[in-house]
Short mmCIF file of C-alpha atoms in Angstrom, two decimals:
data_model
loop_
_atom_site.label_atom_id
_atom_site.label_comp_id
_atom_site.label_asym_id
_atom_site.label_seq_id
_atom_site.Cartn_x
_atom_site.Cartn_y
_atom_site.Cartn_z
CA MET S 514 0.00 0.00 0.00
CA GLY S 515 2.96 2.29 0.70
CA SER S 516 3.76 2.42 -3.03
CA TRP S 517 0.62 4.53 -3.51
CA PHE S 518 2.04 7.31 -1.38
CA ALA S 519 5.12 8.34 -3.31
CA ARG S 520 4.70 11.97 -2.33
CA SER S 521 4.73 11.31 1.42
CA ARG S 522 7.38 13.10 3.53
CA SER S 523 9.79 11.34 5.90
CA ILE S 524 9.76 12.09 9.63
CA PRO S 525 13.28 13.65 9.62
CA TYR S 526 12.30 15.98 6.82
CA LEU S 527 9.17 17.09 8.66
CA LEU S 528 11.06 17.61 11.92
CA LYS S 529 13.57 19.77 10.07
CA ARG S 530 10.76 21.88 8.60
CA ASN S 531 9.06 22.16 11.99
CA ILE S 532 12.22 23.20 13.83
CA SER S 533 12.90 25.85 11.21
CA PHE S 534 9.33 27.10 11.60
CA LEU S 535 9.74 27.34 15.40
CA HIS S 536 12.97 29.34 15.13
CA ALA S 537 11.35 31.72 12.68
CA ASN S 538 8.34 32.23 14.97
CA SER S 539 9.91 32.29 18.45
CA SER S 540 8.06 35.49 19.31
CA CYS S 541 4.57 34.14 18.68
CA LYS S 542 1.84 34.53 21.27
CA THR S 543 0.72 31.78 23.65
CA LEU S 544 -2.67 30.22 23.01
CA PRO S 545 -5.10 28.93 25.66
CA PRO S 546 -4.09 25.74 27.46
CA TYR S 547 -4.68 22.43 25.70
CA LYS S 548 -5.16 19.02 27.21
CA SER S 549 -2.36 16.53 26.65
CA PRO S 550 -1.90 13.01 28.04
CA HIS S 551 -0.04 14.70 30.92
CA GLY S 552 -2.66 17.34 31.77
CA PHE S 553 -3.23 20.95 30.74
CA ARG S 554 -0.23 22.84 29.34
CA GLU S 555 0.55 26.23 27.87
CA ARG S 556 1.73 26.08 24.22
CA PRO S 557 2.73 28.67 21.60
CA ALA S 558 0.72 28.78 18.38
CA ALA S 559 3.62 27.42 16.36
CA SER S 560 3.93 24.41 18.62
CA ILE S 561 0.26 23.55 18.03
CA LEU S 562 0.90 23.43 14.32
CA SER S 563 4.11 21.48 14.59
CA PHE S 564 2.60 19.04 17.09
CA ARG S 565 -0.26 18.24 14.79
CA ARG S 566 2.11 17.85 11.89
CA LEU S 567 4.22 15.46 13.86
CA GLU S 568 1.20 13.66 15.25
CA SER S 569 -0.28 13.24 11.77
CA THR S 570 3.05 12.12 10.38
CA LEU S 571 3.56 9.53 13.05
CA ALA S 572 0.08 8.17 12.49
CA GLY S 573 0.72 8.20 8.78
CA LYS S 574 4.00 6.38 9.28
CA GLN S 575 2.19 3.64 11.14
CA ALA S 576 -0.52 3.31 8.49
CA GLN S 577 1.75 4.31 5.58
CA ALA S 578 -1.09 6.48 4.43
CA VAL S 579 -0.55 10.19 5.04
CA ALA S 580 0.84 12.22 2.14
CA TYR S 581 1.97 15.82 2.00
CA THR S 582 2.90 18.35 -0.63
CA ASP S 583 5.05 21.43 -0.08
CA ASP S 584 1.92 23.52 0.30
CA GLU S 585 0.17 21.09 2.59
CA VAL S 586 3.04 20.95 5.06
CA ASP S 587 2.26 24.58 5.87
CA SER S 588 -1.37 23.78 6.57
CA ASP S 589 -3.53 25.66 9.03
CA ALA S 590 -3.89 24.52 12.61
CA ASP S 591 -7.02 22.44 12.20
CA GLY S 592 -5.52 20.19 9.53
CA GLU S 593 -8.08 21.13 6.87
CA ASN S 594 -5.50 21.13 4.07
CA GLN S 595 -4.01 17.73 4.85
CA SER S 596 -5.02 14.83 2.64
CA ILE S 597 -4.50 11.17 1.91
CA GLU S 598 -3.65 9.42 -1.32
CA PHE S 599 -6.37 6.80 -1.19
CA PRO S 600 -6.99 4.11 -3.85
CA GLY S 601 -9.11 5.82 -6.45
CA GLY S 602 -7.91 9.37 -5.80
CA ARG S 603 -6.68 11.94 -3.31
CA VAL S 604 -9.01 12.71 -0.39
CA GLY S 605 -8.74 15.76 1.83
CA PHE S 606 -9.16 15.72 5.62
CA THR S 607 -11.53 17.83 7.69
CA THR S 608 -12.03 18.23 11.39
CA GLN S 609 -15.75 18.86 10.89
CA MET S 610 -18.19 15.98 11.09
CA GLU S 611 -20.42 16.71 8.11
CA PHE S 612 -22.75 14.24 6.43
CA ILE S 613 -23.59 14.58 2.77
CA SER S 614 -27.18 15.74 2.53
CA GLU S 615 -29.74 13.24 1.32
CA ALA S 616 -31.24 15.92 -0.91
CA THR S 617 -30.84 19.54 -1.89
CA ASP S 618 -33.43 22.25 -2.19
CA LYS S 619 -32.17 23.14 -5.65
CA ARG S 620 -32.94 20.61 -8.36
CA VAL S 621 -30.71 19.97 -11.36
CA PRO S 622 -31.87 22.32 -14.15
CA CYS S 623 -33.31 21.04 -17.40
CA TYR S 624 -31.72 22.07 -20.71
CA ARG S 625 -34.18 23.34 -23.30
CA VAL S 626 -34.09 25.41 -26.49
CA LEU S 627 -37.73 25.98 -27.49
CA ASP S 628 -40.41 27.42 -25.26
CA ASP S 629 -43.84 25.80 -25.00
CA ASP S 630 -44.96 27.55 -28.20
CA GLY S 631 -41.96 26.44 -30.25
CA PHE S 632 -39.99 29.69 -30.25
CA PRO S 633 -36.25 29.69 -29.45
CA ILE S 634 -35.43 31.01 -25.99
CA ALA S 635 -33.13 34.03 -26.15
CA GLY S 636 -29.50 33.25 -25.38
CA THR S 637 -29.87 29.50 -25.75
CA ARG S 638 -26.96 27.63 -27.30
CA PHE S 639 -27.91 24.74 -29.56
CA GLU S 640 -26.89 22.80 -32.64
CA GLN S 641 -28.44 24.52 -35.63
CA LEU S 642 -30.37 22.28 -38.01
CA ASP S 643 -30.40 22.64 -41.77
CA GLU S 644 -33.70 22.57 -43.64
CA GLU S 645 -33.31 19.04 -45.00
CA THR S 646 -32.61 17.48 -41.59
CA ALA S 647 -35.30 19.48 -39.81
CA VAL S 648 -37.99 18.58 -42.34
CA LYS S 649 -36.99 14.91 -42.29
CA MET S 650 -37.19 14.93 -38.50
CA TYR S 651 -40.67 16.41 -38.52
CA LYS S 652 -41.91 14.01 -41.23
CA SER S 653 -40.53 11.08 -39.23
CA MET S 654 -42.32 12.28 -36.09
CA VAL S 655 -45.59 12.47 -38.02
CA SER S 656 -44.97 8.99 -39.48
CA LEU S 657 -44.39 7.56 -36.02
CA GLN S 658 -47.52 9.21 -34.66
CA ILE S 659 -49.77 7.94 -37.47
CA MET S 660 -48.31 4.43 -37.36
CA ASP S 661 -48.90 4.30 -33.62
CA THR S 662 -52.48 5.53 -33.94
CA ILE S 663 -53.52 3.05 -36.63
CA PHE S 664 -51.67 0.05 -35.19
CA TYR S 665 -53.20 0.77 -31.79
CA GLU S 666 -56.66 0.84 -33.36
CA ALA S 667 -55.90 -2.42 -35.19
CA GLN S 668 -55.12 -4.08 -31.88
CA ARG S 669 -58.36 -2.81 -30.39
CA GLN S 670 -60.15 -4.40 -33.36
CA GLY S 671 -58.57 -7.75 -32.55
CA ARG S 672 -56.27 -7.78 -35.56
CA LEU S 673 -53.12 -7.53 -33.41
CA SER S 674 -52.37 -9.29 -30.14
CA PHE S 675 -50.43 -6.47 -28.48
CA TYR S 676 -49.13 -2.95 -29.11
CA LEU S 677 -47.74 0.10 -27.32
CA THR S 678 -47.21 3.63 -28.58
CA SER S 679 -44.60 6.38 -28.33
CA THR S 680 -47.24 9.09 -28.08
CA GLY S 681 -45.80 12.13 -26.35
CA GLU S 682 -42.24 10.87 -26.75
CA GLU S 683 -41.79 11.37 -30.50
CA ALA S 684 -39.08 14.00 -30.03
CA ILE S 685 -36.84 11.67 -28.03
CA ASN S 686 -37.20 8.95 -30.66
CA ILE S 687 -36.54 11.00 -33.76
CA ALA S 688 -34.21 13.74 -32.52
CA THR S 689 -31.97 11.15 -30.88
CA ALA S 690 -31.87 9.08 -34.06
CA ALA S 691 -30.93 12.16 -36.09
CA ALA S 692 -28.09 13.03 -33.72
CA LEU S 693 -26.50 9.56 -33.77
CA SER S 694 -24.33 7.81 -36.33
CA PRO S 695 -25.70 4.80 -38.27
CA ASP S 696 -22.74 2.84 -36.86
CA ASP S 697 -23.87 3.35 -33.29
CA ILE S 698 -25.44 0.21 -31.85
CA ILE S 699 -28.89 0.69 -30.31
CA LEU S 700 -30.03 -1.37 -27.34
CA PRO S 701 -33.67 -0.27 -26.99
CA GLN S 702 -36.23 -0.79 -24.32
CA TYR S 703 -39.54 -0.97 -26.21
CA ARG S 704 -40.56 2.61 -26.95
CA GLU S 705 -37.92 3.42 -29.58
CA PRO S 706 -39.36 2.40 -32.97
CA GLY S 707 -38.60 5.92 -34.19
CA ILE S 708 -34.89 5.05 -34.22
CA LEU S 709 -35.62 2.26 -36.69
CA LEU S 710 -37.95 4.46 -38.70
CA TRP S 711 -35.22 7.10 -39.07
CA ARG S 712 -32.67 4.49 -40.14
CA GLY S 713 -34.86 3.15 -42.92
CA PHE S 714 -37.04 0.44 -41.41
CA SER S 715 -40.17 0.59 -43.55
CA ILE S 716 -43.82 0.73 -42.49
CA GLU S 717 -44.23 -2.63 -44.22
CA GLU S 718 -41.49 -4.15 -42.05
CA PHE S 719 -43.18 -2.84 -38.91
CA ALA S 720 -46.46 -4.39 -40.05
CA SER S 721 -44.80 -7.73 -40.86
CA GLN S 722 -43.31 -7.93 -37.39
CA CYS S 723 -46.52 -6.93 -35.62
CA PHE S 724 -48.62 -9.41 -37.57
CA GLY S 725 -46.04 -12.19 -37.27
CA THR S 726 -45.67 -12.94 -40.98
CA LYS S 727 -42.93 -14.94 -42.70
CA ASP S 728 -41.39 -11.62 -43.76
CA GLY S 729 -41.13 -10.34 -40.20
CA HIS S 730 -37.78 -10.04 -38.45
CA GLY S 731 -38.86 -12.37 -35.64
CA LYS S 732 -40.66 -14.89 -37.87
CA GLY S 733 -43.53 -14.98 -35.40
CA ARG S 734 -41.30 -15.93 -32.49
CA GLN S 735 -41.38 -12.52 -30.80
CA MET S 736 -44.04 -10.24 -29.36
CA PRO S 737 -45.43 -7.81 -31.97
CA ILE S 738 -43.39 -4.74 -30.93
CA HIS S 739 -40.13 -6.65 -30.42
CA TYR S 740 -38.46 -5.11 -33.45
CA GLY S 741 -34.86 -5.66 -34.41
CA SER S 742 -32.52 -5.26 -37.35
CA LYS S 743 -28.96 -6.46 -37.66
CA ASP S 744 -28.45 -4.33 -40.77
CA LEU S 745 -29.53 -1.19 -38.92
CA ASN S 746 -27.54 -1.95 -35.73
CA PHE S 747 -30.70 -2.23 -33.67
CA ILE S 748 -30.63 -5.07 -31.12
CA THR S 749 -33.97 -6.88 -30.87
CA VAL S 750 -36.31 -5.63 -28.15
CA SER S 751 -36.88 -7.97 -25.21
CA SER S 752 -39.48 -7.82 -22.44
CA PRO S 753 -37.43 -8.07 -19.22
CA ILE S 754 -36.85 -4.56 -17.88
CA ALA S 755 -33.31 -3.11 -17.91
CA THR S 756 -31.49 -6.27 -19.05
CA GLN S 757 -30.25 -4.32 -22.08
CA LEU S 758 -28.28 -1.89 -19.90
CA PRO S 759 -25.42 -4.14 -18.68
CA GLN S 760 -25.41 -5.69 -22.14
CA ALA S 761 -24.80 -2.21 -23.55
CA ALA S 762 -21.77 -1.78 -21.33
CA GLY S 763 -20.35 -4.98 -22.81
CA VAL S 764 -21.19 -4.01 -26.38
CA ALA S 765 -19.55 -0.62 -25.83
CA TYR S 766 -16.41 -2.19 -24.42
CA SER S 767 -16.14 -4.46 -27.45
CA LEU S 768 -16.36 -1.39 -29.70
CA LYS S 769 -13.56 0.17 -27.67
CA MET S 770 -11.37 -2.94 -27.99
CA ASP S 771 -11.92 -2.97 -31.75
CA GLY S 772 -11.05 0.72 -32.04
CA LYS S 773 -14.39 1.61 -33.61
CA GLU S 774 -15.50 5.26 -33.80
CA ALA S 775 -18.95 4.34 -32.59
CA CYS S 776 -20.76 3.88 -29.31
CA ALA S 777 -23.51 1.79 -27.78
CA VAL S 778 -26.75 3.64 -27.02
CA ALA S 779 -28.96 2.12 -24.35
CA PHE S 780 -32.50 3.28 -23.60
CA THR S 781 -34.54 2.81 -20.47
CA GLY S 782 -37.54 4.35 -18.77
CA ASP S 783 -37.61 5.77 -15.26
CA GLY S 784 -38.91 2.42 -14.03
CA GLY S 785 -35.84 0.71 -15.45
CA THR S 786 -33.58 2.77 -13.18
CA SER S 787 -35.22 1.05 -10.20
CA GLU S 788 -33.86 -2.29 -11.41
CA GLY S 789 -30.55 -3.71 -10.22
CA ASP S 790 -29.34 -4.03 -13.80
CA PHE S 791 -29.33 -0.23 -14.15
CA HIS S 792 -26.88 0.17 -11.29
CA ALA S 793 -24.70 -2.72 -12.43
CA ALA S 794 -24.54 -1.22 -15.93
CA MET S 795 -23.64 2.25 -14.69
CA ASN S 796 -20.86 0.92 -12.49
CA PHE S 797 -19.41 -1.39 -15.13
CA ALA S 798 -19.48 1.32 -17.79
CA ALA S 799 -17.83 3.87 -15.50
CA VAL S 800 -15.09 1.59 -14.18
CA MET S 801 -14.31 0.09 -17.60
CA GLU S 802 -14.65 3.49 -19.30
CA ALA S 803 -16.95 1.97 -21.90
CA PRO S 804 -18.23 4.26 -24.69
CA VAL S 805 -21.93 3.89 -23.94
CA LEU S 806 -24.62 6.56 -23.98
CA PHE S 807 -27.38 5.85 -21.45
CA ILE S 808 -30.65 7.60 -22.27
CA CYS S 809 -33.45 7.55 -19.71
CA ARG S 810 -36.93 8.56 -20.86
CA ASN S 811 -38.29 9.83 -17.58
CA ASN S 812 -41.96 10.02 -18.55
CA GLY S 813 -43.24 10.15 -14.99
CA TRP S 814 -44.77 6.69 -14.83
CA ALA S 815 -43.38 3.16 -14.61
CA ILE S 816 -46.64 1.66 -15.87
CA SER S 817 -48.79 2.74 -12.90
CA THR S 818 -46.06 3.74 -10.44
CA PRO S 819 -45.20 7.46 -10.33
CA VAL S 820 -41.57 8.53 -9.96
CA SER S 821 -42.36 9.93 -6.51
CA GLU S 822 -42.88 6.35 -5.32
CA GLN S 823 -39.77 5.00 -7.05
CA PHE S 824 -36.94 7.07 -5.62
CA ARG S 825 -36.25 9.97 -3.27
CA SER S 826 -33.40 11.43 -5.32
CA ASP S 827 -33.70 14.31 -7.76
CA GLY S 828 -34.83 12.16 -10.65
CA VAL S 829 -32.29 10.08 -12.57
CA VAL S 830 -29.60 12.55 -13.58
CA VAL S 831 -28.00 12.64 -10.11
CA LYS S 832 -27.46 8.89 -10.19
CA GLY S 833 -24.83 9.36 -12.88
CA GLN S 834 -22.58 11.44 -10.65
CA ALA S 835 -22.80 8.81 -7.93
CA TYR S 836 -21.12 6.37 -10.32
CA GLY S 837 -18.67 8.89 -11.78
CA ILE S 838 -20.55 9.39 -15.04
CA ARG S 839 -21.01 12.76 -16.73
CA SER S 840 -24.74 13.51 -16.89
CA ILE S 841 -27.27 16.02 -18.16
CA ARG S 842 -31.02 16.61 -17.80
CA ILE S 843 -32.87 17.77 -20.90
CA ASP S 844 -36.38 18.63 -22.01
CA GLY S 845 -37.44 15.47 -23.81
CA ASN S 846 -40.36 17.28 -25.46
CA ASP S 847 -38.03 19.78 -27.16
CA ALA S 848 -36.67 18.24 -30.35
CA LEU S 849 -33.94 20.88 -30.72
CA ALA S 850 -32.74 20.37 -27.15
CA VAL S 851 -32.72 16.58 -27.57
CA TYR S 852 -30.83 16.79 -30.87
CA SER S 853 -28.25 19.23 -29.51
CA ALA S 854 -27.66 17.39 -26.23
CA ILE S 855 -27.46 13.90 -27.76
CA ARG S 856 -25.11 15.10 -30.47
CA ALA S 857 -22.81 16.67 -27.86
CA ALA S 858 -23.08 13.64 -25.56
CA ARG S 859 -22.23 11.22 -28.36
CA MET S 860 -19.19 13.28 -29.29
CA MET S 861 -17.94 13.08 -25.70
CA VAL S 862 -18.57 9.34 -25.48
CA VAL S 863 -16.72 8.53 -28.71
CA ARG S 864 -13.89 11.04 -28.28
CA GLU S 865 -13.18 10.39 -24.59
CA GLN S 866 -14.26 6.71 -24.58
CA LYS S 867 -16.32 7.22 -21.45
CA PRO S 868 -20.03 6.81 -20.65
CA VAL S 869 -22.57 9.63 -20.44
CA LEU S 870 -26.06 9.59 -18.89
CA VAL S 871 -28.91 11.67 -20.32
CA GLU S 872 -32.19 12.08 -18.47
CA ALA S 873 -34.90 13.28 -20.85
CA LEU S 874 -37.95 14.65 -19.03
CA THR S 875 -41.09 13.85 -21.00
CA TYR S 876 -44.58 12.45 -20.49
CA ARG S 877 -46.26 9.28 -21.69
CA VAL S 878 -49.49 10.61 -23.14
CA GLY S 879 -50.75 7.18 -24.21
CA HIS S 880 -51.48 4.17 -22.04
CA HIS S 881 -48.50 2.05 -21.11
CA SER S 882 -49.68 -0.53 -23.64
CA THR S 883 -52.86 -2.07 -24.96
CA SER S 884 -52.98 -4.06 -21.72
CA ASP S 885 -53.24 -0.90 -19.63
CA ASP S 886 -55.87 1.71 -18.76
CA SER S 887 -53.89 4.65 -17.39
CA THR S 888 -57.02 6.55 -16.30
CA LYS S 889 -57.13 4.13 -13.35
CA TYR S 890 -54.06 5.78 -11.81
CA ARG S 891 -53.91 9.29 -13.31
CA SER S 892 -56.48 11.88 -14.26
CA VAL S 893 -57.71 12.51 -17.78
CA SER S 894 -57.14 16.24 -17.24
CA GLU S 895 -53.45 15.61 -16.56
CA ILE S 896 -53.11 13.66 -19.81
CA GLU S 897 -54.95 16.29 -21.80
CA GLN S 898 -52.85 19.10 -20.37
CA TRP S 899 -49.64 17.49 -21.52
CA LYS S 900 -51.14 16.63 -24.89
CA ARG S 901 -52.36 20.17 -25.43
CA THR S 902 -49.76 22.47 -23.87
CA ARG S 903 -46.52 20.47 -24.00
CA ASN S 904 -46.88 18.56 -27.25
CA PRO S 905 -43.38 17.92 -28.69
CA MET S 906 -44.66 17.73 -32.26
CA THR S 907 -46.55 21.01 -32.09
CA ARG S 908 -43.51 22.79 -30.66
CA PHE S 909 -41.17 21.47 -33.33
CA ARG S 910 -43.63 22.07 -36.16
CA ASN S 911 -44.03 25.71 -35.07
CA TRP S 912 -40.25 26.17 -35.21
CA VAL S 913 -39.91 24.47 -38.60
CA GLN S 914 -42.83 26.43 -40.00
CA ALA S 915 -41.48 29.72 -38.60
CA ASN S 916 -38.33 29.10 -40.64
CA GLY S 917 -40.44 28.84 -43.79
CA TRP S 918 -39.69 25.15 -44.25
CA TRP S 919 -43.23 23.79 -43.78
CA SER S 920 -46.82 24.70 -44.56
CA ASP S 921 -50.36 23.65 -43.71
CA LYS S 922 -50.80 22.27 -47.21
CA GLU S 923 -47.75 20.02 -46.86
CA GLU S 924 -49.04 18.90 -43.48
CA THR S 925 -52.38 17.79 -44.92
CA GLU S 926 -50.77 15.98 -47.84
CA LEU S 927 -48.24 14.19 -45.65
CA ARG S 928 -50.80 12.91 -43.18
CA GLY S 929 -53.12 11.70 -45.93
CA THR S 930 -50.32 9.86 -47.72
CA LEU S 931 -48.96 8.26 -44.57
CA ARG S 932 -52.38 7.09 -43.45
CA GLN S 933 -52.92 5.29 -46.74
CA GLN S 934 -49.46 3.75 -46.56
CA VAL S 935 -49.99 2.36 -43.08
CA LEU S 936 -53.46 0.98 -43.90
CA LYS S 937 -52.11 -0.70 -47.03
CA ALA S 938 -49.20 -2.22 -45.09
CA ILE S 939 -51.65 -3.70 -42.58
CA GLN S 940 -53.86 -5.15 -45.31
CA ILE S 941 -50.86 -6.79 -46.98
CA ALA S 942 -49.50 -8.16 -43.71
CA GLU S 943 -52.85 -9.72 -42.81
CA LYS S 944 -52.86 -11.65 -46.08
CA THR S 945 -49.19 -12.69 -45.95
CA GLU S 946 -48.38 -16.28 -45.10
CA LYS S 947 -47.27 -17.08 -41.57
CA PRO S 948 -43.80 -18.50 -40.86
CA SER S 949 -43.45 -22.24 -41.30
CA LEU S 950 -43.42 -24.62 -38.36
CA GLY S 951 -39.75 -25.31 -38.96
CA ASP S 952 -38.89 -21.70 -38.12
CA LEU S 953 -39.68 -22.47 -34.50
CA PHE S 954 -36.44 -24.45 -34.32
CA SER S 955 -34.15 -22.64 -36.76
CA ASP S 956 -31.73 -19.69 -36.53
CA VAL S 957 -30.09 -20.76 -33.29
CA TYR S 958 -27.74 -23.58 -34.27
CA ASP S 959 -25.88 -24.12 -37.50
CA LYS S 960 -26.92 -27.77 -37.33
CA LEU S 961 -30.07 -28.68 -35.44
CA PRO S 962 -29.10 -30.75 -32.33
CA SER S 963 -30.76 -34.08 -31.61
CA ASN S 964 -32.95 -32.82 -28.75
CA LEU S 965 -34.53 -30.14 -30.97
CA GLN S 966 -34.99 -32.67 -33.77
CA GLU S 967 -36.91 -34.88 -31.32
CA GLN S 968 -39.04 -31.92 -30.19
CA GLU S 969 -39.93 -30.96 -33.74
CA LYS S 970 -40.84 -34.56 -34.55
CA SER S 971 -43.02 -34.79 -31.45
CA LEU S 972 -44.78 -31.51 -32.27
CA ARG S 973 -45.58 -32.57 -35.81
CA GLN S 974 -47.03 -35.85 -34.55
CA THR S 975 -49.18 -33.98 -32.03
CA ILE S 976 -50.48 -31.59 -34.70
CA LYS S 977 -51.32 -34.54 -36.94
CA ARG S 978 -53.38 -36.14 -34.17
CA HIS S 979 -55.10 -32.91 -33.05
CA LYS S 980 -55.12 -30.78 -36.17
CA GLN S 981 -58.29 -28.93 -35.15
CA ASP S 982 -56.50 -27.43 -32.12
CA PHE S 983 -53.74 -25.72 -34.12
CA PRO S 984 -53.76 -22.67 -36.43
CA ALA S 985 -54.65 -23.62 -39.96
CA ASP S 986 -52.64 -20.75 -41.48
CA VAL S 987 -49.24 -21.99 -40.23
CA PRO S 988 -47.46 -23.97 -42.97
CA LEU S 989 -46.26 -27.33 -41.75
#
């Protein structure tokens, strides 16, 4: 352990410094008596300082732990400037017993660019968007909104088994996607289809996955919204909460080992930060200095549990500092703020090869999923207020339109075209053949092992005996 304290002073050296100090200050005044092991004694001010130096040095000699610099040797009488070279970094001493507060009155501020009406706030610094990127972002947000609306209705009609929307969180989806590189690997939660949409995943591909057709990415083996695309660097969605976070730390470290100029981007909701995997991921990423960008969509509700019942801390952003990770809180309903912050965060992650945590404050306007009725745990007026006054799409559209890049006519045409495209994609998917029975056992092993061969044989025999109990539209 002594090798960590290379800057420590020897006892002879300190005694020499102390004696010199005493000679130079022989005329100093006497301070009030102090209690020693031998009773109360008078002592000059200089002797107090030298005694404490010697006392600290002797203790440090025994523990091989106390370190001094030239400046620290001349510390004040209470030892405030003395410190120790502890594993992990230098720590200063204090004579005051002070506990770190469990909370502060002042909350971490939230970075934003646009006000509630979509006008830039004076003095705000942000990444300026060109017309082409801005218009594409807005069109993608509209596409995501319309797809969500129609697919949700299709589920309610019994044509889909399950669906959940990104309503109210369109800005996080699309602005984040626009700020990232196509080489960045996405580890989503389940409310990030906009990333895929931006990268070129078609409406038809979304429909194929949701309807479980032979053309779908999951070949009917996944839940409807469990999208994924190897070509687009989008890891397939999975249901367990927060499991993607420690995986992201590993993916990021592999990118670092390979010298890639890319990062892993992991998404989670506020509920995910209450899982153990969140904390494991943050610690691993920080210690290993893995280039991973953690993005938390703090939408206020973990299904039916409000954030006030999840943690006492100031949201999620402060958790990053606890693990030694640079962090920022942003307005998740402000597309310009999201774009600017994610772009800057990604640059830090890739350039410095260290993790960054972004907490995006937003609101889930829709139900958690088609299995949820959010009016059971929150008021309709609360939902409507966010939908009406803090709508991310309205704010961004106002900004784009104020720049002369968009018009009401283009809005009407776009929505009409997209609606027809989504309806057509659904009609085609409903008529498309389902994956074959053999796909239940493929795509895991290069050569099917004997146990899976036996299972497939047993299943086919069962279907043959009880054909009426199995779907007729699944090719055998």
